CSV table of C-alpha atoms and ligand atoms in Angstrom, one decimal:
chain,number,residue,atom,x,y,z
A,1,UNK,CA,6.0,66.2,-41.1
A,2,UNK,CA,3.8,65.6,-44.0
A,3,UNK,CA,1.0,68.3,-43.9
A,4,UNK,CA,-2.4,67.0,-44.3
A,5,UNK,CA,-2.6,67.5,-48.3
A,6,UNK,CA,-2.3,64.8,-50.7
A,7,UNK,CA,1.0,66.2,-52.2
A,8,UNK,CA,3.9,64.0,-51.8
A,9,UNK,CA,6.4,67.0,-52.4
A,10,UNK,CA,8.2,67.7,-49.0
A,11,UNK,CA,6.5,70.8,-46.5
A,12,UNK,CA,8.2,74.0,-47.1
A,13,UNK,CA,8.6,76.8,-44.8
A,14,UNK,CA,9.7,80.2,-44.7
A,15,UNK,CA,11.5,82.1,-41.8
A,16,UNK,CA,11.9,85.4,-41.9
A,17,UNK,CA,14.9,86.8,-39.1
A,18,UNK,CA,16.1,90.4,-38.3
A,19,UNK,CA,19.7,90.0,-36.8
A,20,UNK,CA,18.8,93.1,-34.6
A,21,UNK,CA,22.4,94.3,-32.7
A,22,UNK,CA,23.3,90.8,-31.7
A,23,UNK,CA,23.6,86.7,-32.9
A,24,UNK,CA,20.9,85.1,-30.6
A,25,UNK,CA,18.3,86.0,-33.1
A,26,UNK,CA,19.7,84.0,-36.2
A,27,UNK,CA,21.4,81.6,-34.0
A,28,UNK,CA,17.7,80.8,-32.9
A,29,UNK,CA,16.6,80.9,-36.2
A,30,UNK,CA,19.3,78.8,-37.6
A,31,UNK,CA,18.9,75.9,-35.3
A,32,UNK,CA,14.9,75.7,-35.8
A,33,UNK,CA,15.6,75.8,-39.8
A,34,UNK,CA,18.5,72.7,-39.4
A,35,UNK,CA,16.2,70.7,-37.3
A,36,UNK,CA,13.4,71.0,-39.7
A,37,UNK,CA,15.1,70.1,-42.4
A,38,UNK,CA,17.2,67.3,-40.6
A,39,UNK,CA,14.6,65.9,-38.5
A,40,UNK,CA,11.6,66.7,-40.4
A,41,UNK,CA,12.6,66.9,-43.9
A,42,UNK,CA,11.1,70.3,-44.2
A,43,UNK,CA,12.4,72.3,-47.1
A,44,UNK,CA,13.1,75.7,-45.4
A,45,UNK,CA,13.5,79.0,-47.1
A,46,UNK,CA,15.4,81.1,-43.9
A,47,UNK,CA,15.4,85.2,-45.1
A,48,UNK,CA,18.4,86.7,-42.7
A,49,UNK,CA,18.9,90.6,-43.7
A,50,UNK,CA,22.7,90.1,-42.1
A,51,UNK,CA,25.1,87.9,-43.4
A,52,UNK,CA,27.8,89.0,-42.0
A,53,UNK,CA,26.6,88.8,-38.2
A,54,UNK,CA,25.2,85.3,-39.3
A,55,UNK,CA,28.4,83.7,-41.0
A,56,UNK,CA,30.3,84.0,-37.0
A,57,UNK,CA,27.8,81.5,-35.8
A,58,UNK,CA,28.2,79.5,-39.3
A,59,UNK,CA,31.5,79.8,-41.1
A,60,UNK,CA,30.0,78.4,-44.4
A,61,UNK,CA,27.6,81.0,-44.6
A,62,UNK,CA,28.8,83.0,-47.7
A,63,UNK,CA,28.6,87.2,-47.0
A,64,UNK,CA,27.9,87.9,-50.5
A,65,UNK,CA,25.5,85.5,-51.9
A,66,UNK,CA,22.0,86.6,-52.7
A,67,UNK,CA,20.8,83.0,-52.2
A,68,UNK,CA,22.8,79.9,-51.1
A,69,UNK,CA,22.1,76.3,-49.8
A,70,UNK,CA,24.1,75.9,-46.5
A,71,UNK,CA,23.6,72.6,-44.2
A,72,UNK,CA,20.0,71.6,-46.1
A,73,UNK,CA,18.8,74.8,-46.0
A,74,UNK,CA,17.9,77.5,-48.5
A,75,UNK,CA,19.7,81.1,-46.9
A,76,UNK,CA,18.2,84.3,-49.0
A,77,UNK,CA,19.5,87.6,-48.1
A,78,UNK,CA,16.8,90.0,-46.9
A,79,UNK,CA,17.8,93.0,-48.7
A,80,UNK,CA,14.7,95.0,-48.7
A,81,UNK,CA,10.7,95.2,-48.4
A,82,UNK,CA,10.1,95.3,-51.9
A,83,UNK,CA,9.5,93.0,-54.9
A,84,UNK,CA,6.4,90.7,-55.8
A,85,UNK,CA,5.8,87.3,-55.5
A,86,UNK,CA,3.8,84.6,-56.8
A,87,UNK,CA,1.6,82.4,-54.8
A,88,UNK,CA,3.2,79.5,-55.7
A,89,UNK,CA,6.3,80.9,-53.9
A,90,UNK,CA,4.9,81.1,-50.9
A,91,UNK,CA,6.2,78.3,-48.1
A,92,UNK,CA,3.3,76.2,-46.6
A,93,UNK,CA,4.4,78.0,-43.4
A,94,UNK,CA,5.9,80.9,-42.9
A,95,UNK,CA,7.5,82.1,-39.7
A,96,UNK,CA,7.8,85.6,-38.6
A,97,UNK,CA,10.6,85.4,-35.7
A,98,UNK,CA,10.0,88.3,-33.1
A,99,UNK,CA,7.0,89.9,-35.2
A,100,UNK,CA,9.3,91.1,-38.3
A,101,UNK,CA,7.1,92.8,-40.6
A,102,UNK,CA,7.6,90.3,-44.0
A,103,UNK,CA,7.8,92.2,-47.3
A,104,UNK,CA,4.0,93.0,-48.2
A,105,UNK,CA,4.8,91.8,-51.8
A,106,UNK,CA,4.8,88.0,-49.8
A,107,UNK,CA,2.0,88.8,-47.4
A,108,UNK,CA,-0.2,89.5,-50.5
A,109,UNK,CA,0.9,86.3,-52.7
A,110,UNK,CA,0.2,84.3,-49.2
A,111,UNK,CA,-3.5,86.0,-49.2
A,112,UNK,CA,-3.6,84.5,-53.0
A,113,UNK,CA,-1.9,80.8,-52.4
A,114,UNK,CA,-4.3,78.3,-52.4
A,115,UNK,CA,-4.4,76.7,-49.7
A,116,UNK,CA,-3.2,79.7,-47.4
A,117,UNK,CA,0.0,79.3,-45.8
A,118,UNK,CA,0.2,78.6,-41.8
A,119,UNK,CA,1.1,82.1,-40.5
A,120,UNK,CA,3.3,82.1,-36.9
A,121,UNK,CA,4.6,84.9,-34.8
A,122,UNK,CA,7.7,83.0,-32.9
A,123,UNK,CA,7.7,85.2,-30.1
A,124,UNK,CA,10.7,85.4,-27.4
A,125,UNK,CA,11.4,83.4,-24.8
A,126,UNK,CA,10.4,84.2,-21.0
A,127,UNK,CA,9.2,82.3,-18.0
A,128,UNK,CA,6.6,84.6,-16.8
A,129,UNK,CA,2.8,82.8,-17.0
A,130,UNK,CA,0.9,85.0,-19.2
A,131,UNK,CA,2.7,83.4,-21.9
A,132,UNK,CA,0.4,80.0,-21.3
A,133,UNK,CA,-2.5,82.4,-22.4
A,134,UNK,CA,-1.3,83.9,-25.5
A,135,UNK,CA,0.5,81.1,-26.7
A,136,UNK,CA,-1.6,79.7,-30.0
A,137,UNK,CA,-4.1,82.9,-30.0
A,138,UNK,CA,-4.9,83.9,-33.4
A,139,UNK,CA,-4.3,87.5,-34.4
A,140,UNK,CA,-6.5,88.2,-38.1
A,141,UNK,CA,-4.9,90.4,-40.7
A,142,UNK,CA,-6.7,93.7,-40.9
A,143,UNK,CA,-7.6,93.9,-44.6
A,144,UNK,CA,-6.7,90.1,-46.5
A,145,UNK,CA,-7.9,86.9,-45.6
A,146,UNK,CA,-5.2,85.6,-43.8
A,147,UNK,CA,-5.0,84.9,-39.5
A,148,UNK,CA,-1.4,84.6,-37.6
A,149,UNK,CA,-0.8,82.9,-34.4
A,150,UNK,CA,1.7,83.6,-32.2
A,151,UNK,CA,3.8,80.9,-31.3
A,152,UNK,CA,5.7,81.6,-27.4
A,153,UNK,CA,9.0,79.5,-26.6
A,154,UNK,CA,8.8,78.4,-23.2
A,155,UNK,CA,9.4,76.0,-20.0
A,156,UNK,CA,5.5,74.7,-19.7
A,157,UNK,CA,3.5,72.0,-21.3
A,158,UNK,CA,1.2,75.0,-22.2
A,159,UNK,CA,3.7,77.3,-24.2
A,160,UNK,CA,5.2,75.9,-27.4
A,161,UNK,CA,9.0,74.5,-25.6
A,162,UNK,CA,12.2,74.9,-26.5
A,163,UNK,CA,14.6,74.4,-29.4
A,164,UNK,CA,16.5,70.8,-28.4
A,165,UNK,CA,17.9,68.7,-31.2
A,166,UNK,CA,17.7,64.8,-31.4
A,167,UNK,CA,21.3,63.2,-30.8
A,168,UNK,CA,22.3,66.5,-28.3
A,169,UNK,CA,21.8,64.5,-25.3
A,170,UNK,CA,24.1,61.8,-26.2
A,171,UNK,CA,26.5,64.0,-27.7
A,172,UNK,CA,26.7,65.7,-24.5
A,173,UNK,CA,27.4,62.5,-22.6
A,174,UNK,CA,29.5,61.1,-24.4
A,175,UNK,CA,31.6,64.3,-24.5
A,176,UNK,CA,31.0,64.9,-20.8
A,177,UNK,CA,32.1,61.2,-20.1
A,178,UNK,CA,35.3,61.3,-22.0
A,179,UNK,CA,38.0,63.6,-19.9
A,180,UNK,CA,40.1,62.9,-23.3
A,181,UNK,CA,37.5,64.4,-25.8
A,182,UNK,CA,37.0,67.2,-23.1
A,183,UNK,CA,40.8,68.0,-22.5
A,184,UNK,CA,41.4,67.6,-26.5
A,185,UNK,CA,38.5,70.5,-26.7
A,186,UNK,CA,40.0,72.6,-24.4
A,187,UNK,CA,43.3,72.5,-25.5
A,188,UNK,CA,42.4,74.1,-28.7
A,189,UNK,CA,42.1,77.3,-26.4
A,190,UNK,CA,45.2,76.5,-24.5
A,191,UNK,CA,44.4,75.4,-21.6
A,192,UNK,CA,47.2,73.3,-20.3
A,193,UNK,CA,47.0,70.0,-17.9
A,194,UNK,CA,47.1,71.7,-14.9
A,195,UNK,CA,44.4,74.4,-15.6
A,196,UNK,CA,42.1,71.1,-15.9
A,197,UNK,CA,41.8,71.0,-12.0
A,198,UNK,CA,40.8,74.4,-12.0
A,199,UNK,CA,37.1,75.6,-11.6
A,200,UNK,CA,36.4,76.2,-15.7
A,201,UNK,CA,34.4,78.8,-16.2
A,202,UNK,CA,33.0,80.2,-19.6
A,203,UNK,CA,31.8,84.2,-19.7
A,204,UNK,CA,29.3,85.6,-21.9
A,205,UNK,CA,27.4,88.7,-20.9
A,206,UNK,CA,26.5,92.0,-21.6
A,207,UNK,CA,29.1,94.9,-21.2
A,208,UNK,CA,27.4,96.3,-17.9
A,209,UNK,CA,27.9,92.9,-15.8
A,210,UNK,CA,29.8,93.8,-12.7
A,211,UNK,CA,32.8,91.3,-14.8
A,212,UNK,CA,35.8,93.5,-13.0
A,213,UNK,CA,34.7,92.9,-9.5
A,214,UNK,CA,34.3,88.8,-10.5
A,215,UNK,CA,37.5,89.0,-12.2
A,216,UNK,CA,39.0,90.4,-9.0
A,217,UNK,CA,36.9,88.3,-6.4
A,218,UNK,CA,38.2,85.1,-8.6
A,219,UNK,CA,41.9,86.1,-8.8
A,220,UNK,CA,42.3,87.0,-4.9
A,221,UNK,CA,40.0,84.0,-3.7
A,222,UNK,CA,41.7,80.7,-3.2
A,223,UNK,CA,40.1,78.6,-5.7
A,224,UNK,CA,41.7,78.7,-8.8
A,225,UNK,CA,39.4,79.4,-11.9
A,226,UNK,CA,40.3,79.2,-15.8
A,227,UNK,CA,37.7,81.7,-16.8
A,228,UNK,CA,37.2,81.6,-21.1
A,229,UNK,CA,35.4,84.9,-22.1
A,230,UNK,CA,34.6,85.2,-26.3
A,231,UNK,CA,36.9,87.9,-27.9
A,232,UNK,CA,34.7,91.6,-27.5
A,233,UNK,CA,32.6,90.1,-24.5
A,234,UNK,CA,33.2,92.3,-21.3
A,235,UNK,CA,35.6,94.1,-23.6
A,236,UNK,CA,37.0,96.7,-20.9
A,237,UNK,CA,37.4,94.7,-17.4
A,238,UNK,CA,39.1,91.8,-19.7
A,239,UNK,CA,41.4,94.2,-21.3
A,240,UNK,CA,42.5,95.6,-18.2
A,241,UNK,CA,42.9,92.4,-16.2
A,242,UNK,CA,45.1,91.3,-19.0
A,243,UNK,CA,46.9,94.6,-19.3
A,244,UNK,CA,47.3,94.8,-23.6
A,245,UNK,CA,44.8,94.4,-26.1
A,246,UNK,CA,42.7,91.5,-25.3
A,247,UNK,CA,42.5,89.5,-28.8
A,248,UNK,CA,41.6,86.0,-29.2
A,249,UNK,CA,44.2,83.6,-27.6
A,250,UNK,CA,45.7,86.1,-25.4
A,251,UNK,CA,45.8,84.9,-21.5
A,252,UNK,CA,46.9,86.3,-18.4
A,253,UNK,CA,47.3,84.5,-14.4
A,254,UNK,CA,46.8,86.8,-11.5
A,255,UNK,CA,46.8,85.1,-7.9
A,256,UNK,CA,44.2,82.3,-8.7
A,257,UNK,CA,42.1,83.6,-12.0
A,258,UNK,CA,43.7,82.4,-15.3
A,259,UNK,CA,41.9,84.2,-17.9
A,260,UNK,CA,41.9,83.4,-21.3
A,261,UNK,CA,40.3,85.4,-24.6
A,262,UNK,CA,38.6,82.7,-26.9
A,263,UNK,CA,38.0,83.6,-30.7
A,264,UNK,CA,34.2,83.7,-31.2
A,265,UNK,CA,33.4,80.0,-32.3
A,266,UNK,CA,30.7,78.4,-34.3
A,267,UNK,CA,27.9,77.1,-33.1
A,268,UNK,CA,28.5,73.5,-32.4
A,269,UNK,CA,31.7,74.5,-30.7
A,270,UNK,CA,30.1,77.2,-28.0
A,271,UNK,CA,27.8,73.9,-27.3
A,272,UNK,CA,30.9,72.1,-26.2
A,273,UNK,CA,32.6,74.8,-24.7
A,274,UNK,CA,29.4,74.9,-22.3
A,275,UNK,CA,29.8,70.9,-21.5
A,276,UNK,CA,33.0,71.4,-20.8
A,277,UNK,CA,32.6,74.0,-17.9
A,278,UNK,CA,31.9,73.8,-15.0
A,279,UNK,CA,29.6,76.7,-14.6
A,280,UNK,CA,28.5,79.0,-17.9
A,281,UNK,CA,27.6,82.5,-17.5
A,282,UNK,CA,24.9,83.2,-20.5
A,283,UNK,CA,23.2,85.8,-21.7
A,284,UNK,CA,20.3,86.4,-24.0
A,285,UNK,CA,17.8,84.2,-25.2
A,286,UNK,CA,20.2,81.5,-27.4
A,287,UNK,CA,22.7,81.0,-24.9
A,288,UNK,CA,20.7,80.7,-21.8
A,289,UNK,CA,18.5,77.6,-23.6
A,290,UNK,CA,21.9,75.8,-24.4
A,291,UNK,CA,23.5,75.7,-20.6
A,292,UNK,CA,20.4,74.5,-19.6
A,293,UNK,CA,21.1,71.2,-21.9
A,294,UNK,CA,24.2,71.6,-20.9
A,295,UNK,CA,23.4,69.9,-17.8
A,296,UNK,CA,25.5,72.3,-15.9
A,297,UNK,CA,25.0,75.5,-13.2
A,298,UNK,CA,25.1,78.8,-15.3
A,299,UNK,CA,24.3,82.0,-14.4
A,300,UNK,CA,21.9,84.4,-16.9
A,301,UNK,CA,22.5,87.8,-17.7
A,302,UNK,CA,19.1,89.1,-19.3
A,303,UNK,CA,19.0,91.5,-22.3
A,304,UNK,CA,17.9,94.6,-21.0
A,305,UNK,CA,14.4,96.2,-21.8
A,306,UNK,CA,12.9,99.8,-21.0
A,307,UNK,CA,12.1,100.0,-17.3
A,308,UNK,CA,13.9,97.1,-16.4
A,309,UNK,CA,10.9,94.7,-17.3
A,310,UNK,CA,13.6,92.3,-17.9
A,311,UNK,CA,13.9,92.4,-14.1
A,312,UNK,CA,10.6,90.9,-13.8
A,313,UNK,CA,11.2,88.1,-16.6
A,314,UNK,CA,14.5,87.3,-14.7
A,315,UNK,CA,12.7,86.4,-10.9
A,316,UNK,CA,9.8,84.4,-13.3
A,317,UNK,CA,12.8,82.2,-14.7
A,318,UNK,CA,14.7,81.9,-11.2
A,319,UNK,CA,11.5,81.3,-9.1
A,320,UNK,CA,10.1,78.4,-12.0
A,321,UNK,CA,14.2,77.1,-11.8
A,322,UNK,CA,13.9,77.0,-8.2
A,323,UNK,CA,18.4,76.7,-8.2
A,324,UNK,CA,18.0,78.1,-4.5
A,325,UNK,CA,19.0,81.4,-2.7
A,326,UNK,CA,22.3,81.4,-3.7
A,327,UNK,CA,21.7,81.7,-7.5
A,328,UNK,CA,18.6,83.7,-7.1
A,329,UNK,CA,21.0,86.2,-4.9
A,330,UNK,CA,24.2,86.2,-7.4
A,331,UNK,CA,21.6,86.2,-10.3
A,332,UNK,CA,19.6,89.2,-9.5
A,333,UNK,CA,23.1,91.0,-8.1
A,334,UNK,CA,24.6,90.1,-11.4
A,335,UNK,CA,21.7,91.3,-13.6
A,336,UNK,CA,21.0,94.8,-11.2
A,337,UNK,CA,18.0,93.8,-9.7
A,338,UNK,CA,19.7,94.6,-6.8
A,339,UNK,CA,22.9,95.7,-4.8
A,340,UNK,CA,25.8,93.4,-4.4
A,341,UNK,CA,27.2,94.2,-0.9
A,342,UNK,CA,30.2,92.2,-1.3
A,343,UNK,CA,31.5,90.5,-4.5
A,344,UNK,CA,33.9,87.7,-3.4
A,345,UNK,CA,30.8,87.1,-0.2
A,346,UNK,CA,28.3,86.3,-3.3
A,347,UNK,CA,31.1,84.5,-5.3
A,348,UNK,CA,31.5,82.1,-1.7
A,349,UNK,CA,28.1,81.7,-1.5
A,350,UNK,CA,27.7,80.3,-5.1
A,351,UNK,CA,30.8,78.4,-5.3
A,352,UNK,CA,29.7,76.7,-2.2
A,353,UNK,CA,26.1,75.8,-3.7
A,354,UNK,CA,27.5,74.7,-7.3
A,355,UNK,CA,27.5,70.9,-6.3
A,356,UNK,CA,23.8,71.1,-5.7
A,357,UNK,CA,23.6,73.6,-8.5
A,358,UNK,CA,24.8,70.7,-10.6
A,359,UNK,CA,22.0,68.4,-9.5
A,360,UNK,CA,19.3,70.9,-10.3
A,361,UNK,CA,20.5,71.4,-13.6
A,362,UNK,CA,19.8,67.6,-14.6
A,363,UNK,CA,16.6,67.7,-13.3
A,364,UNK,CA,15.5,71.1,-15.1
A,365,UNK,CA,16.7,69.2,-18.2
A,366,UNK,CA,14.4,66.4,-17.7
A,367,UNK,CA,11.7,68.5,-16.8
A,368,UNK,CA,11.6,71.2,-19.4
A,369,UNK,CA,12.2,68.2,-22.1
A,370,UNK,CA,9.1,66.5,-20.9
A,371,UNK,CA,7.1,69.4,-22.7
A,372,UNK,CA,8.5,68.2,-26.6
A,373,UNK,CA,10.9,70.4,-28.0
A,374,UNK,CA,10.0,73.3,-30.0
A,375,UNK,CA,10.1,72.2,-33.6
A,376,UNK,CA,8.0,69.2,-33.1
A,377,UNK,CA,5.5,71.4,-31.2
A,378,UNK,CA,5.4,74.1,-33.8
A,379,UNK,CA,5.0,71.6,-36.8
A,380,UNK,CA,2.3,69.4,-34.7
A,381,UNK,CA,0.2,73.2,-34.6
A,382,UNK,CA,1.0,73.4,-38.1
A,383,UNK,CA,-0.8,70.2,-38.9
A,384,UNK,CA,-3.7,71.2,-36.8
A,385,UNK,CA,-4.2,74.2,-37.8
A,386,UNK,CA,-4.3,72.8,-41.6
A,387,UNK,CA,-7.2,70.3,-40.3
A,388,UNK,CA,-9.4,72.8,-38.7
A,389,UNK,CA,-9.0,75.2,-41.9
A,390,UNK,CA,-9.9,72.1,-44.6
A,391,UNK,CA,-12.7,70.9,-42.2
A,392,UNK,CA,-14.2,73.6,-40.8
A,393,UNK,CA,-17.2,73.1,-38.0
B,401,TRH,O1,23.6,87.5,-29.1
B,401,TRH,P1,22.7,87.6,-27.9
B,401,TRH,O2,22.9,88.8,-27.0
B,401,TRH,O3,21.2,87.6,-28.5
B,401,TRH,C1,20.2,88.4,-28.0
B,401,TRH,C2,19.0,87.6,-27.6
B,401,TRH,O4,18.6,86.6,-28.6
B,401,TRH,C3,17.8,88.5,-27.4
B,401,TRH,O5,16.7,87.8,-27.2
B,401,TRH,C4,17.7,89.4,-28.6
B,401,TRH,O6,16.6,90.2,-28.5
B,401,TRH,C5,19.0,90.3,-28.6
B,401,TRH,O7,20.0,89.4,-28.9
B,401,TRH,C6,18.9,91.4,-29.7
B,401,TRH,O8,22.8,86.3,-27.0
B,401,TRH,P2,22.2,84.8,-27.4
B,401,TRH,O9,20.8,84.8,-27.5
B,401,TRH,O10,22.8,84.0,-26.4
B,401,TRH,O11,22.9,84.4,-28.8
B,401,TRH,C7,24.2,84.2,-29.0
B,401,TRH,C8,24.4,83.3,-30.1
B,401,TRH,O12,25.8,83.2,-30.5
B,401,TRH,C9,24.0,81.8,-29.8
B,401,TRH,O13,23.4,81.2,-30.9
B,401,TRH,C10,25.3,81.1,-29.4
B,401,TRH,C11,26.2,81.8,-30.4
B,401,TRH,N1,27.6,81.8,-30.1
B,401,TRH,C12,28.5,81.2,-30.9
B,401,TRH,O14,28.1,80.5,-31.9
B,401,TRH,N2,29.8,81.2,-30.6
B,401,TRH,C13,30.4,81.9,-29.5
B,401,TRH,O15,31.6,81.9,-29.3
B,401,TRH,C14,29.4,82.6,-28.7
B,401,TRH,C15,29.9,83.3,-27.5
B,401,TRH,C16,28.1,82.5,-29.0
């Protein structure tokens, strides 16, 4: 992207990310800021105030470093809200992901920068519709001259789309296509030649996912299931189905459930690790968007909000994914939108619908792609936005 000013220097954008209690928030953050700079060659400045947190997605990330280059892009630490800043600091963009409040010290140099920067809200990701009509509405700063907009994720042609990288697709298939590559992959996790017939399942959830009654549905049904759950994920029913300390790379068999504890992985490896399943239990906001290019059935555990409004954005995603009764049962079960009678009588009913579960998934792929992905989008608004502010009617 080249915004619409005679400069020749490269765009530059700022995004500023709070790490909250969880990864999903720099891991979105961190993807949109590698794809700008890969794909766009947009020099991005990404502020993270956790480190720590963000270096498990990204081993490079140094901990201590008030500033460092990693990948393309320029990582400051957040530390605080204070210190001043000079217009010509200011990104041509600047991103505020999940309405951050950015240091007033840069809000006032971006009042000052001439011209002013585009201003976003990246807002979360949901499926309900009222998104389509706040998508791209403008939001003016109280006292300076300076207007946001918010920017909304989502699966429509009138929301902004979702984070996809060029080269994913065929990096998927040719992984997918290659029982070599995918057995290699696996194997780093230990699981051996014969667990390859076995339903693979990956687990990532929230600790109040009914995870010990699927555990115990899996081990006494008659399928047998390799189930690879992230070291501290479903901490409690994992520890006590293996009986010690759950770590990463301990493993225990019981009737048909192998179970195996997987150190937390970067990035690009919990992108495989989803290819190589045959069904993906996600959670969050990050997660969830990958299994859906994963081209696989998965199974979403929502972060919960205050009055279970997370309820209602779980039946908008399962009634616009239209996976069929089976999901939308275990799903809402699984999240506690509703009683489940029977454990292994859910875990029947969606084993038996995976094959067509597997079909859907392919086709949500294509459709949600057919909306542009969300860097694109976001940087095509950009441009716009610069026209209409340099040509005003
Ligand atoms: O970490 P999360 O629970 O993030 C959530 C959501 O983003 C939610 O919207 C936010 O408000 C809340 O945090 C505070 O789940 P999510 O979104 O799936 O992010 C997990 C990230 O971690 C994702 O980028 C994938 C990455 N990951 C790895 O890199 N390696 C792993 O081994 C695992 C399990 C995940």
């Amino acid at each position: 992207m080249s915004l619409p000013d005679s400069s020749s220097r490269a765009p530059t954008l700022a995004i500023f990310c709070k790490v909250v209690d969880n990864y999903g928030d720099i891991g979105i953050c961190w993807r949109l800021a590698r794809q700008l700079w890969r794909e766009h060659g947009v020099r991005v400045h990404l502020w993270v105030d956790d480190l720590r947190s963000f270096r498990r997605i990204c081993p490079e990330v140094d901990p201590n470093a008030a500033a460092q280059e990693v990948d393309g892009v320029r990582v400051i630490h957040w530390r605080d809200q204070e210190g001043s800043f000079l217009p010509d600091e200011v990104a041509d963009i600047v991103i505020e992901f999940f309405a951050v409040d950015i240091p007033p010290g840069y809000v006032a140099a971006m009042a000052q920068r001439s011209p002013r920067p585009v201003w976003f809200n990246l807002e979360g990701l949901t499926a309900e519709e009222w998104v389509e009509g706040c998508h791209r509405l403008p939001s003016m700063h109280p006292r300076l001259k300076l207007t946001k907009h918010f920017f909304f994720p989502g699966f429509t042609a009138k929301t902004g789309g979702l984070i996809h990288e060029a080269g994913l697709d065929e990096a998927r298939a040719a992984f997918q296509s290659d029982p070599a590559t995918m057995a290699g992959f696996l194997a780093r996790f230990g699981v051996t030649a014969p667990e390859m017939d076995a339903l693979k399942v990956s687990l990532f959830c929230y600790p109040h996912a009914p995870v010990a009654e699927l555990l115990r549905a899996w081990s006494e049904g008659t399928r047998p299931v390799t189930c690879l759950v992230p070291e501290g994920v479903a901490g409690e029913a994992v520890q006590a189905f293996i009986g010690t300390a759950a770590t990463a790379g301990s493993s225990a068999t019981r009737g048909a459930l192998t179970l195996r504890v997987l150190p937390f992985v970067p990035q690009p490896d919990y992108d495989r690790l989803l290819w190589a399943c045959d069904l993906n239990f996600v959670r969050g906001e990050d997660s969830f968007v990958r299994a859906q290019w994963a081209g696989r059935p998965f199974v979403w555990h929502i972060y919960p909000q205050d009055e279970n409004l997370h309820h209602k954005k779980l039946r908008a995603f399962l009634g616009r994914y239209a996976g069929g009764d089976a999901l939308e049962q275990f799903s809402l079960g699984w999240n506690g939108a509703q009683p489940i009678a029977s454990m292994p009588a859910a875990w029947q009913e969606i084993h038996a619908a995976l094959p067509q579960l597997a079909v859907r998934a392919e086709e949500w792929r294509e459709e949600v792609l057919a909306n542009g992905d969300l860097a694109t989008n976001l940087l095509d608004f950009a441009r716009a936005l610069r026209l209409a502010s340099e040509n005003p009617v």
